[in-house]
mmCIF file of C-alpha atoms and ligand atoms in Angstrom:
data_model
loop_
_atom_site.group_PDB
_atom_site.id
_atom_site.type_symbol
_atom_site.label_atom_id
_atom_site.label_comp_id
_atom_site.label_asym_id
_atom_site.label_seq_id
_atom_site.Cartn_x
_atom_site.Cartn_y
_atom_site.Cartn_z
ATOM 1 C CA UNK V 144 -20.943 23.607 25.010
ATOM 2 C CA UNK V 145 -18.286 21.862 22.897
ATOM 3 C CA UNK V 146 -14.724 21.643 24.752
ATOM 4 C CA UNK V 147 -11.676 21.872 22.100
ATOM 5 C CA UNK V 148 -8.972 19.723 23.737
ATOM 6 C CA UNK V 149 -5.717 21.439 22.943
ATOM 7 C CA UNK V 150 -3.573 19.201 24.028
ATOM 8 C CA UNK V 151 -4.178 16.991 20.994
ATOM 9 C CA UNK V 152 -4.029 20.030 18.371
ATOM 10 C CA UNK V 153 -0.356 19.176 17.263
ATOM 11 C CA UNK V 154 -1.368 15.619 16.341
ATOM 12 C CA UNK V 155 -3.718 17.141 13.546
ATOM 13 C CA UNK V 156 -0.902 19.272 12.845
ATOM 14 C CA UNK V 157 1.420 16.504 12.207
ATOM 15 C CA UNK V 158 -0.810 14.767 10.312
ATOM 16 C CA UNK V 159 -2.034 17.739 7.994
ATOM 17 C CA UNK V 160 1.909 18.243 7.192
ATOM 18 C CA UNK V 161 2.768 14.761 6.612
ATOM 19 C CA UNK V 162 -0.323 14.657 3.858
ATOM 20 C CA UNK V 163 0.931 18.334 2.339
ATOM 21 C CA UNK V 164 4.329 19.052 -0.226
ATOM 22 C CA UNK V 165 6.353 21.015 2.467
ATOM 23 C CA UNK V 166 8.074 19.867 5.617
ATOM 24 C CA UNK V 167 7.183 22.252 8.670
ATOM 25 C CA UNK V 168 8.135 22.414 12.236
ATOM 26 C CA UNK V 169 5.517 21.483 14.170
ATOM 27 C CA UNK V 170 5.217 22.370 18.596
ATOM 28 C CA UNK V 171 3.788 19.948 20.889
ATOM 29 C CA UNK V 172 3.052 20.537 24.401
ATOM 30 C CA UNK V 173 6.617 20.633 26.439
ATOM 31 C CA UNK V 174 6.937 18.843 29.616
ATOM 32 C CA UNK V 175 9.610 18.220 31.912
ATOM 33 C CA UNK V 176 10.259 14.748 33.191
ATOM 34 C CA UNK V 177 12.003 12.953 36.052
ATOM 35 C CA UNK V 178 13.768 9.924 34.693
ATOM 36 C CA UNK V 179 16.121 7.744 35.788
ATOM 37 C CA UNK V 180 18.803 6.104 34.083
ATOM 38 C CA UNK V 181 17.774 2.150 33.668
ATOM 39 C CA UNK V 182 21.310 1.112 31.551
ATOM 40 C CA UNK V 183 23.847 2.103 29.094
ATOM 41 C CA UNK V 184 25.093 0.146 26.776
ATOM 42 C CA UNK V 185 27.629 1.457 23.632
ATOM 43 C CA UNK V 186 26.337 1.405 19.598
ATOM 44 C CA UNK V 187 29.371 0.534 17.456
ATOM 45 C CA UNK V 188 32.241 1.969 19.217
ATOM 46 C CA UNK V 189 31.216 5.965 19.017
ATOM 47 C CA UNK V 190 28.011 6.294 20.633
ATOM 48 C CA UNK V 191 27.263 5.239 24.410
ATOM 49 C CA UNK V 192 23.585 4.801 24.812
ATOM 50 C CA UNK V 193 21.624 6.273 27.836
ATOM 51 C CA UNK V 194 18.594 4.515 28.525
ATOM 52 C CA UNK V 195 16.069 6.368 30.480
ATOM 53 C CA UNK V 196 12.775 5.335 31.935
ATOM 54 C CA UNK V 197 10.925 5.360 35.509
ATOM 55 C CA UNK V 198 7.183 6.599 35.727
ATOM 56 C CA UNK V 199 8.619 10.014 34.195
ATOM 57 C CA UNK V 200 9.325 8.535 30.954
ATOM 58 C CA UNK V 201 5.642 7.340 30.549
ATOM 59 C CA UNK V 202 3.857 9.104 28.367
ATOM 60 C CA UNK V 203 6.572 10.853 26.780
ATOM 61 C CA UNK V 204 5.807 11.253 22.975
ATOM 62 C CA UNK V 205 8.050 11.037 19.597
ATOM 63 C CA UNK V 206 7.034 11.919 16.000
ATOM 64 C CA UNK V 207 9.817 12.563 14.085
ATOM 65 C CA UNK V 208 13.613 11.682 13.829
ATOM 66 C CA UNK V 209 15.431 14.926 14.764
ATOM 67 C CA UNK V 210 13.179 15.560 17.838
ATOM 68 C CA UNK V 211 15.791 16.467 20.608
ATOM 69 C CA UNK V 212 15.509 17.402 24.533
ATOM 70 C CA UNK V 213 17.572 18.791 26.931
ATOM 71 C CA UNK V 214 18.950 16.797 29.755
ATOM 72 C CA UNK V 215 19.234 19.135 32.767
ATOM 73 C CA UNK V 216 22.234 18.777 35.249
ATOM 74 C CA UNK V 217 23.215 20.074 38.146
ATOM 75 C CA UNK V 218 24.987 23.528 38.434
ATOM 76 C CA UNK V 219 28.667 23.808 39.581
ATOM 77 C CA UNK V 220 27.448 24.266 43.289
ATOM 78 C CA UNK V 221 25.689 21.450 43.029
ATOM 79 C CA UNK V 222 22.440 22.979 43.080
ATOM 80 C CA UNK V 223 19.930 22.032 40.361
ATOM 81 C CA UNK V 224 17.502 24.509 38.499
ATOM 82 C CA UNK V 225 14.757 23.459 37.208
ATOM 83 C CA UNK V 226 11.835 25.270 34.797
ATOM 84 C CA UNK V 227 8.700 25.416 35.642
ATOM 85 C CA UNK V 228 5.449 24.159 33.978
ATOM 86 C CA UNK V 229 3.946 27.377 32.459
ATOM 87 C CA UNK V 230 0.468 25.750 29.963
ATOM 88 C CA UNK V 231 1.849 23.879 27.220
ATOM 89 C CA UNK V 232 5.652 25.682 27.506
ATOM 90 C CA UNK V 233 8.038 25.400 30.165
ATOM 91 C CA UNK V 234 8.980 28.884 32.272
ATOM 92 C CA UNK V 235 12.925 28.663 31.914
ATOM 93 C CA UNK V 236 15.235 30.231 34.931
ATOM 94 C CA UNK V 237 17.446 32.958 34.020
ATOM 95 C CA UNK V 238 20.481 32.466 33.754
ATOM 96 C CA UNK V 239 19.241 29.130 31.843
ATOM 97 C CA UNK V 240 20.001 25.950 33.822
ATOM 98 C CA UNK V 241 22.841 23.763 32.669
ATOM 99 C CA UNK V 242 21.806 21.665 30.011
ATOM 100 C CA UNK V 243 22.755 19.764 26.809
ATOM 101 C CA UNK V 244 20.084 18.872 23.849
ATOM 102 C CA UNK V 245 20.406 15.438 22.602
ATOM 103 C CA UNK V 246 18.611 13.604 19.705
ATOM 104 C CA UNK V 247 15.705 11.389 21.079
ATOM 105 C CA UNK V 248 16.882 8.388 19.406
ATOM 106 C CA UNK V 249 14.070 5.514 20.380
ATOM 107 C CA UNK V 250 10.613 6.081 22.673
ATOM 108 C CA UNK V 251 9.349 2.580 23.294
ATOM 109 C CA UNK V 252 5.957 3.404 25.058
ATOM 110 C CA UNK V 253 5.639 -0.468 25.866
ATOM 111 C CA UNK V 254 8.645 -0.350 28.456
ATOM 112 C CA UNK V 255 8.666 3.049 28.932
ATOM 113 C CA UNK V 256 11.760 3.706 27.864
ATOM 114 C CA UNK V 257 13.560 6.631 26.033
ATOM 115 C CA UNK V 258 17.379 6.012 24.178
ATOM 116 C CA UNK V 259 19.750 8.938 23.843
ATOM 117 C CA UNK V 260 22.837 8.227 21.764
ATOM 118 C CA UNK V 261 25.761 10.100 22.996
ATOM 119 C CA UNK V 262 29.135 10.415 21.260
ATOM 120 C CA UNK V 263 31.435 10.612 24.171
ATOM 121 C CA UNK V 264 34.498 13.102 23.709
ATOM 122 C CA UNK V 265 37.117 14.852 25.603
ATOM 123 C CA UNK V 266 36.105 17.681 27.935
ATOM 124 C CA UNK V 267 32.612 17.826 27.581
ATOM 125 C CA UNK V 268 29.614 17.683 30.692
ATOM 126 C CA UNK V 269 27.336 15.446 29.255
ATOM 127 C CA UNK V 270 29.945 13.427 27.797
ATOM 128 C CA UNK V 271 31.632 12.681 31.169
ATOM 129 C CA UNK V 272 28.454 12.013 32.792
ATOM 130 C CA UNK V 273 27.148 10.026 29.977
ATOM 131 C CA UNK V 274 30.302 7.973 30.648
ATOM 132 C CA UNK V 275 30.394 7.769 34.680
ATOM 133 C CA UNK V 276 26.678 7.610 35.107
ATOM 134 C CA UNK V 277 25.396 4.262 36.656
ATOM 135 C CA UNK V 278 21.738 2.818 36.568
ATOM 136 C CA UNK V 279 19.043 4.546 39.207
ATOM 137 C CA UNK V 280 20.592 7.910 38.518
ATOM 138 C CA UNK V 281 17.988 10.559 37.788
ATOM 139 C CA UNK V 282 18.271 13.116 35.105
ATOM 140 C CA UNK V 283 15.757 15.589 34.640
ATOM 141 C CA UNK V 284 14.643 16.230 30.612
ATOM 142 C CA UNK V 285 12.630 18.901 28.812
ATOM 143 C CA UNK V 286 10.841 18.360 25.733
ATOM 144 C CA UNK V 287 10.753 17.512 22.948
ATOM 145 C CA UNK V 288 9.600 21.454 22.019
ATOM 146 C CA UNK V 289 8.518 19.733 18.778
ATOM 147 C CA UNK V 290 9.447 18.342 15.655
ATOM 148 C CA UNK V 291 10.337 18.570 11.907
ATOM 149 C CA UNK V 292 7.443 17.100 10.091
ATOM 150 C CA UNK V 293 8.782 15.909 6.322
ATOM 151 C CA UNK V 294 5.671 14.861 4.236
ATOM 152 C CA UNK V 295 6.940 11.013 3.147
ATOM 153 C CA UNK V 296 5.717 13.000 -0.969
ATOM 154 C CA UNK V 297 9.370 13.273 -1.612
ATOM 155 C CA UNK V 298 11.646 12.414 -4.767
ATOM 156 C CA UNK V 299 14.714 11.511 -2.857
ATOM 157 C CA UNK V 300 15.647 12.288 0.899
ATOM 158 C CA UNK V 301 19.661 13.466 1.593
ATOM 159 C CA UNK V 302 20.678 13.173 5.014
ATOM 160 C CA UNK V 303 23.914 14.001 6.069
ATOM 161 C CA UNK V 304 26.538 14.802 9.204
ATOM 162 C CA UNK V 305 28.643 13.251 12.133
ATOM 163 C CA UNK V 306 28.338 10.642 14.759
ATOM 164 C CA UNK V 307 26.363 13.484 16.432
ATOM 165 C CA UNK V 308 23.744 13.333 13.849
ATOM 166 C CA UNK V 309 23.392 9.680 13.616
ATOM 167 C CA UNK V 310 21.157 8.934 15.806
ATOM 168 C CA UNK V 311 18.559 11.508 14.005
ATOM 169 C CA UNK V 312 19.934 9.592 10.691
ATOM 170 C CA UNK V 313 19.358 6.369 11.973
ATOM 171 C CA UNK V 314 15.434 7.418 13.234
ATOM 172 C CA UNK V 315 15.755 8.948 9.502
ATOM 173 C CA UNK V 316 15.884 5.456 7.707
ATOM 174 C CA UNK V 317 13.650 3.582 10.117
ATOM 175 C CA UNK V 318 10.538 5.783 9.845
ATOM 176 C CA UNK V 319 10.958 6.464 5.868
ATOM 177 C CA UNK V 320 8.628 4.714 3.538
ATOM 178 C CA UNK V 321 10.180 0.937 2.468
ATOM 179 C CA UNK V 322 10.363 2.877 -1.190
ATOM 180 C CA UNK V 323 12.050 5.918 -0.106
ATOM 181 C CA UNK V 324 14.845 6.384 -2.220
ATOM 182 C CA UNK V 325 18.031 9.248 -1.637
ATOM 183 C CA UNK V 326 21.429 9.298 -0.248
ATOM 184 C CA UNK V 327 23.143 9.283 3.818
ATOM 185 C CA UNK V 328 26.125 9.811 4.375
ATOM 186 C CA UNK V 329 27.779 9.903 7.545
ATOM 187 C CA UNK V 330 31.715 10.415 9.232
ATOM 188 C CA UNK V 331 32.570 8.287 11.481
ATOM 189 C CA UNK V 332 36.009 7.976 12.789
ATOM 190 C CA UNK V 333 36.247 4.466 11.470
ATOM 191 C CA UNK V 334 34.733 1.036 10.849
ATOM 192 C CA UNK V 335 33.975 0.163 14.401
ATOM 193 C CA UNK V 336 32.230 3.460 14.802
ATOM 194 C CA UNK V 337 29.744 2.501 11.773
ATOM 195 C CA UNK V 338 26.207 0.866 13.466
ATOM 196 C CA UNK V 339 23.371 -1.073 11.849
ATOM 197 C CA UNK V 340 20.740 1.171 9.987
ATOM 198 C CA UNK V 341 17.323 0.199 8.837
ATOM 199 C CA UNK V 342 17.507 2.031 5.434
ATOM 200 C CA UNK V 343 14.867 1.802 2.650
ATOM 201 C CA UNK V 344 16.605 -0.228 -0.133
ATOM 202 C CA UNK V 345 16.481 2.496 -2.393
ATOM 203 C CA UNK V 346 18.516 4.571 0.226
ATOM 204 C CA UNK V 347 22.105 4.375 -0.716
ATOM 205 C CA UNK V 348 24.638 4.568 2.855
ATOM 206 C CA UNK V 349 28.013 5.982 2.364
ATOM 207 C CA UNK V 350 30.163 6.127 5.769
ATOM 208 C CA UNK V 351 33.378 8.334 5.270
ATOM 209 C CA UNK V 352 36.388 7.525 7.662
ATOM 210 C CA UNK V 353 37.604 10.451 9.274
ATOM 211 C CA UNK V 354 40.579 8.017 10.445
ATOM 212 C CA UNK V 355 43.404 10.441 13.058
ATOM 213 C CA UNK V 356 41.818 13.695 12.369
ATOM 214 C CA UNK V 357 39.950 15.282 14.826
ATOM 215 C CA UNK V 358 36.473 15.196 14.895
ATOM 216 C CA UNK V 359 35.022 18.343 13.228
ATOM 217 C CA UNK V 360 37.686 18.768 10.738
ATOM 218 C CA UNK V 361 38.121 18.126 7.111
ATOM 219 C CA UNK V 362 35.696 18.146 4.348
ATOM 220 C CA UNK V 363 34.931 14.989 3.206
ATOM 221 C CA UNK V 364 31.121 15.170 4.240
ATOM 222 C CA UNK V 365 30.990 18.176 2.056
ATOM 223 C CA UNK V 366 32.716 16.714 -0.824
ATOM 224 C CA UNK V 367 30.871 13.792 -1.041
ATOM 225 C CA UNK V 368 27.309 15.377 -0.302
ATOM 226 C CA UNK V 369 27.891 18.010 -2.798
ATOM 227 C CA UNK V 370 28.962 15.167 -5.214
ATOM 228 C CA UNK V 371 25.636 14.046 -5.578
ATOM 229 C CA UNK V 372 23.523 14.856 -9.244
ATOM 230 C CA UNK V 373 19.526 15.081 -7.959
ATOM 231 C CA UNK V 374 18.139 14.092 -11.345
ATOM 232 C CA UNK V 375 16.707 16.929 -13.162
ATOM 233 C CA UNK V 376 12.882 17.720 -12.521
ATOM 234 C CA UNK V 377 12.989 15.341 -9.103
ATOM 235 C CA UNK V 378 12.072 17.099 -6.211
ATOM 236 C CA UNK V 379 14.458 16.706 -2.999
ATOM 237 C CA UNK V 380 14.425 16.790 0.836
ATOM 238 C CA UNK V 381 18.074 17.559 2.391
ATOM 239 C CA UNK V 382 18.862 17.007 6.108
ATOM 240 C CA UNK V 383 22.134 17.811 7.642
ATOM 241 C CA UNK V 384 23.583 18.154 10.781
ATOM 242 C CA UNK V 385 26.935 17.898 12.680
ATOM 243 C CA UNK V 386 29.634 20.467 13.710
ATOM 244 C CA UNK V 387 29.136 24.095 12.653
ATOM 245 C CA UNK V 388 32.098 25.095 10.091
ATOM 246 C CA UNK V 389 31.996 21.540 8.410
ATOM 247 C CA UNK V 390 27.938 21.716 7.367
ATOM 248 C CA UNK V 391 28.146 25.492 6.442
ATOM 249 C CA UNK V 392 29.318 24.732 2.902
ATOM 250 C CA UNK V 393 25.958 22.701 2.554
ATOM 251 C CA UNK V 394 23.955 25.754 3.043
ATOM 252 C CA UNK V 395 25.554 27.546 0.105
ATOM 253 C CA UNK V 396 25.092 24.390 -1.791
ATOM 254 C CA UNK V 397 21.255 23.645 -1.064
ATOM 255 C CA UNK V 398 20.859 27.443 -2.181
ATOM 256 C CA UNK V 399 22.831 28.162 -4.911
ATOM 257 C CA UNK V 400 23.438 24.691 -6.648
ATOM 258 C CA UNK V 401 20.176 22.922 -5.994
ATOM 259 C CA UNK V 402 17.994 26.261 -5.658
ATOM 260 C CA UNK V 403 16.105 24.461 -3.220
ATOM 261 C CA UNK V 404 13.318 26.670 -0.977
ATOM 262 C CA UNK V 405 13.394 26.942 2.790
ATOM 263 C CA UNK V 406 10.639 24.506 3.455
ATOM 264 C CA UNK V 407 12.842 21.952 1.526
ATOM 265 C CA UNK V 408 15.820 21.858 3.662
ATOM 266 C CA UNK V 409 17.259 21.445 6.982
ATOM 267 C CA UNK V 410 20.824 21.806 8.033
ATOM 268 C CA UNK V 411 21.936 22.506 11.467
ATOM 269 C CA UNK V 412 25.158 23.071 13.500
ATOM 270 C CA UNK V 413 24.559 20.578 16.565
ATOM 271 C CA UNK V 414 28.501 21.530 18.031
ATOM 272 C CA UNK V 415 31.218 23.802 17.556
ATOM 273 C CA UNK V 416 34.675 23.416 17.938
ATOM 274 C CA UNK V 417 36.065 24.899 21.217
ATOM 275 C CA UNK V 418 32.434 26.092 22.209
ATOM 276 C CA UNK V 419 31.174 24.488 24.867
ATOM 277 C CA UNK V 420 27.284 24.154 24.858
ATOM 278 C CA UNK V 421 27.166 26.003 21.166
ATOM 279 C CA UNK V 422 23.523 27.185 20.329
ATOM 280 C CA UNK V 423 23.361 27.923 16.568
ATOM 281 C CA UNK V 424 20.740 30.545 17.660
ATOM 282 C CA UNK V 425 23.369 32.466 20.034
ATOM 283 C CA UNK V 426 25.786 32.444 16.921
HETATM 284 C C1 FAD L 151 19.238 19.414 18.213
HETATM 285 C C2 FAD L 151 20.521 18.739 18.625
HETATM 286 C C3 FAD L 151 20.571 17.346 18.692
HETATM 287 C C4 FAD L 151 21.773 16.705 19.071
HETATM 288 N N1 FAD L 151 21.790 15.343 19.148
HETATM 289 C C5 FAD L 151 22.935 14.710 19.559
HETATM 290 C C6 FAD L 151 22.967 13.284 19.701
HETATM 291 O O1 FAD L 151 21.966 12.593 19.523
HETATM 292 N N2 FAD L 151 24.150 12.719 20.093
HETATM 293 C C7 FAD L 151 25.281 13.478 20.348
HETATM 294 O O2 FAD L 151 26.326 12.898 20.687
HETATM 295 N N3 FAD L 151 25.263 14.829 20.211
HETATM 296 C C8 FAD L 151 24.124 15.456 19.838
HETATM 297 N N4 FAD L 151 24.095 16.811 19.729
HETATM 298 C C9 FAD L 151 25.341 17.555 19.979
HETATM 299 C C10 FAD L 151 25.608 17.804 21.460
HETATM 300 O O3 FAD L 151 24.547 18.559 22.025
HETATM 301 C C11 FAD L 151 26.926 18.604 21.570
HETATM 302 O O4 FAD L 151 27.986 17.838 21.080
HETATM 303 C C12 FAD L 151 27.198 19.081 22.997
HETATM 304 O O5 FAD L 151 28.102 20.156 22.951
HETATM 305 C C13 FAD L 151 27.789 17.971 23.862
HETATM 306 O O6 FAD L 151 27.866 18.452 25.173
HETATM 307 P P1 FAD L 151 29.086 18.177 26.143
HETATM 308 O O7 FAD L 151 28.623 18.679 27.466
HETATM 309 O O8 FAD L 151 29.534 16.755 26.027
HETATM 310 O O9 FAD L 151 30.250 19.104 25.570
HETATM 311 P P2 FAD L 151 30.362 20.703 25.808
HETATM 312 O O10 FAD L 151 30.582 20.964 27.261
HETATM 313 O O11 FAD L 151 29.202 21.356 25.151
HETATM 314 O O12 FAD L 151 31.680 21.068 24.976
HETATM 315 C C14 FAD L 151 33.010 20.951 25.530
HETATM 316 C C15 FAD L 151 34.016 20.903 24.374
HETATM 317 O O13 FAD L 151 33.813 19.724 23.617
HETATM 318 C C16 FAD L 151 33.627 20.034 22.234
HETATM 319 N N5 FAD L 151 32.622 19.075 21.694
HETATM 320 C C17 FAD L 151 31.274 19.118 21.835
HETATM 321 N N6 FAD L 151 30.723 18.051 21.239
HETATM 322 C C18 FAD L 151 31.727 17.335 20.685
HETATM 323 C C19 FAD L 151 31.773 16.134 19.931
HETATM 324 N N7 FAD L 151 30.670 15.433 19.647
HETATM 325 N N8 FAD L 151 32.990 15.673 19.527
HETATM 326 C C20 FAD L 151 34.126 16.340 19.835
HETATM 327 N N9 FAD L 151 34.139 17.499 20.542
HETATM 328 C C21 FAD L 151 32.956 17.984 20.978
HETATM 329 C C22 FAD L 151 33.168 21.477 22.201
HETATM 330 O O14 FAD L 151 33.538 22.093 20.987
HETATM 331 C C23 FAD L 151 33.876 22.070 23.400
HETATM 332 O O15 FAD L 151 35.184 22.472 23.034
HETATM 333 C C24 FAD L 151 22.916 17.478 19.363
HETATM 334 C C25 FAD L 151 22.849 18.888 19.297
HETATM 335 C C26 FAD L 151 21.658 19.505 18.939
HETATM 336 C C27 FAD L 151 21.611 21.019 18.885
#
């Protein structure tokens, strides 16, 4: 008799999207994984980088730029609730365990090491451990629950948002095709927040300076985004992401403007202002 191994199906999955017309999110197997933190160091001067490995990082497995997880910490009595393995999911505690989801921004299998970018800001958990934490500290992470396959068949690519979605930008321009051509655009508070990217030379960057105002306000990412002509009969990809009231114009403007279908489009609220650990879903 002929075993199917199921732990493998969402690799055929992948693939079978990334040869097809339509991006589709794609499950893999969750896991949950004792790291511990091996350094941080800071990108530019907006994102503090939490580098995690130990044997629990091994194996861990990345497939597309917006993949996130969720970094588990401690509860206020200092106890710490974990899920449980349950198959290929995870069997989540109710009330859910304190947790943040952060962009998986590098897996290198060779060291076994996983990068999550974190914009450190006032008053927030995982920004005040991100910013205390010190090397051998373990932090327990779930997922990725899967990813957002986008078939490299393309016109253009747009990717847009905040320092929060730069690290899913900057996977963004690594892993497109070397003749990938489209737009990013990305607020930063100012030049020193502004990092290196890998972008396909066809890939135009625009940063926009947010300068004094506080993150999350203004509307300069939708201006400019919405600025953008997609020449007529080209066939478009847009990615956004960042706080929830600044990307919402986007949606009416993928819809009614560019007319684009579901499958062709992602745009997600990743923070809200004054919400502490916003879920889009919960909105
Ligand atoms: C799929 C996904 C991927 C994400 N990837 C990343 C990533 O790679 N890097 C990253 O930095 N963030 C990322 N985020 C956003 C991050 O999860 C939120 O910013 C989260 O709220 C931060 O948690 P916290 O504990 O620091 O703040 P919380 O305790 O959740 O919030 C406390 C207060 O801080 C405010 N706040 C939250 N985030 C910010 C911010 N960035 N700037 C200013 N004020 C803020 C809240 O509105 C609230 O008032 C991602 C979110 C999602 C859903």
């Amino acid at each position: 008799m002929t075993r199917v191994d199921h732990r493998h199906r969402h690799l055929d999955r992948i693939a079978e999207v990334r040869a097809g017309r339509h991006a589709e999110k794609v499950g893999y197997p969750i896991h949950l994984r004792e790291t511990e933190v091996v350094r941080t160091t800071m990108v530019g001067s907006g994102l503090l980088r939490v580098t995690l490995g130990g044997p629990g990082a091994k194996g861990f497995e990345a497939h597309a730029p917006d993949e996130h997880v969720k970094l588990i910490f401690p509860e206020p009595d200092g106890s710490l609730r974990l899920p449980e393995r349950n198959g290929m999911m995870l069997r989540w505690p109710r009330p859910a365990p304190t947790s943040r989801e952060y962009t998986v921004r590098r897996y290198d299998p060779v060291a076994g090491e996983i990068d999550i970018d974190i914009a450190p800001h006032d008053g927030g958990l995982a920004s005040g451990w991100a910013q205390a934490v010190q090397p051998g500290a373990v932090l327990h992470v779930a997922g990725p629950p899967g990813g957002l396959i986008v078939p490299h068949t393309y016109d253009r690519y747009l990717l847009a948002g905040d320092i929060t979605a730069l690290p899913a930008i900057a996977r963004w321009l690594e892993e497109l095709p070397r003749g990938a051509r489209g737009w990013a655009f990305v607020e930063v508070a100012d030049a020193a927040q502004e990092i290196e990217l890998s972008a396909p030379q066809g890939v135009e960057v625009r940063w926009l300076h947010r300068g004094d105002r506080p993150a999350g306000t203004g509307d300069a990412l939708a201006r400019a985004v919405t600025a953008v002509t997609v020449p007529e009969g080209e066939r478009v990809y847009v990615w956004a992401a960042g706080e929830a009231g600044q990307i919402k114009p986007l949606r009416r403007w993928v819809r009614d403007e560019l007319r684009l279908e579901k499958a062709d489009h992602d745009i997600t609220g990743y923070w809200k202002r004054g919400v502490a650990d916003f879920d889009e879903d919960d909105d």
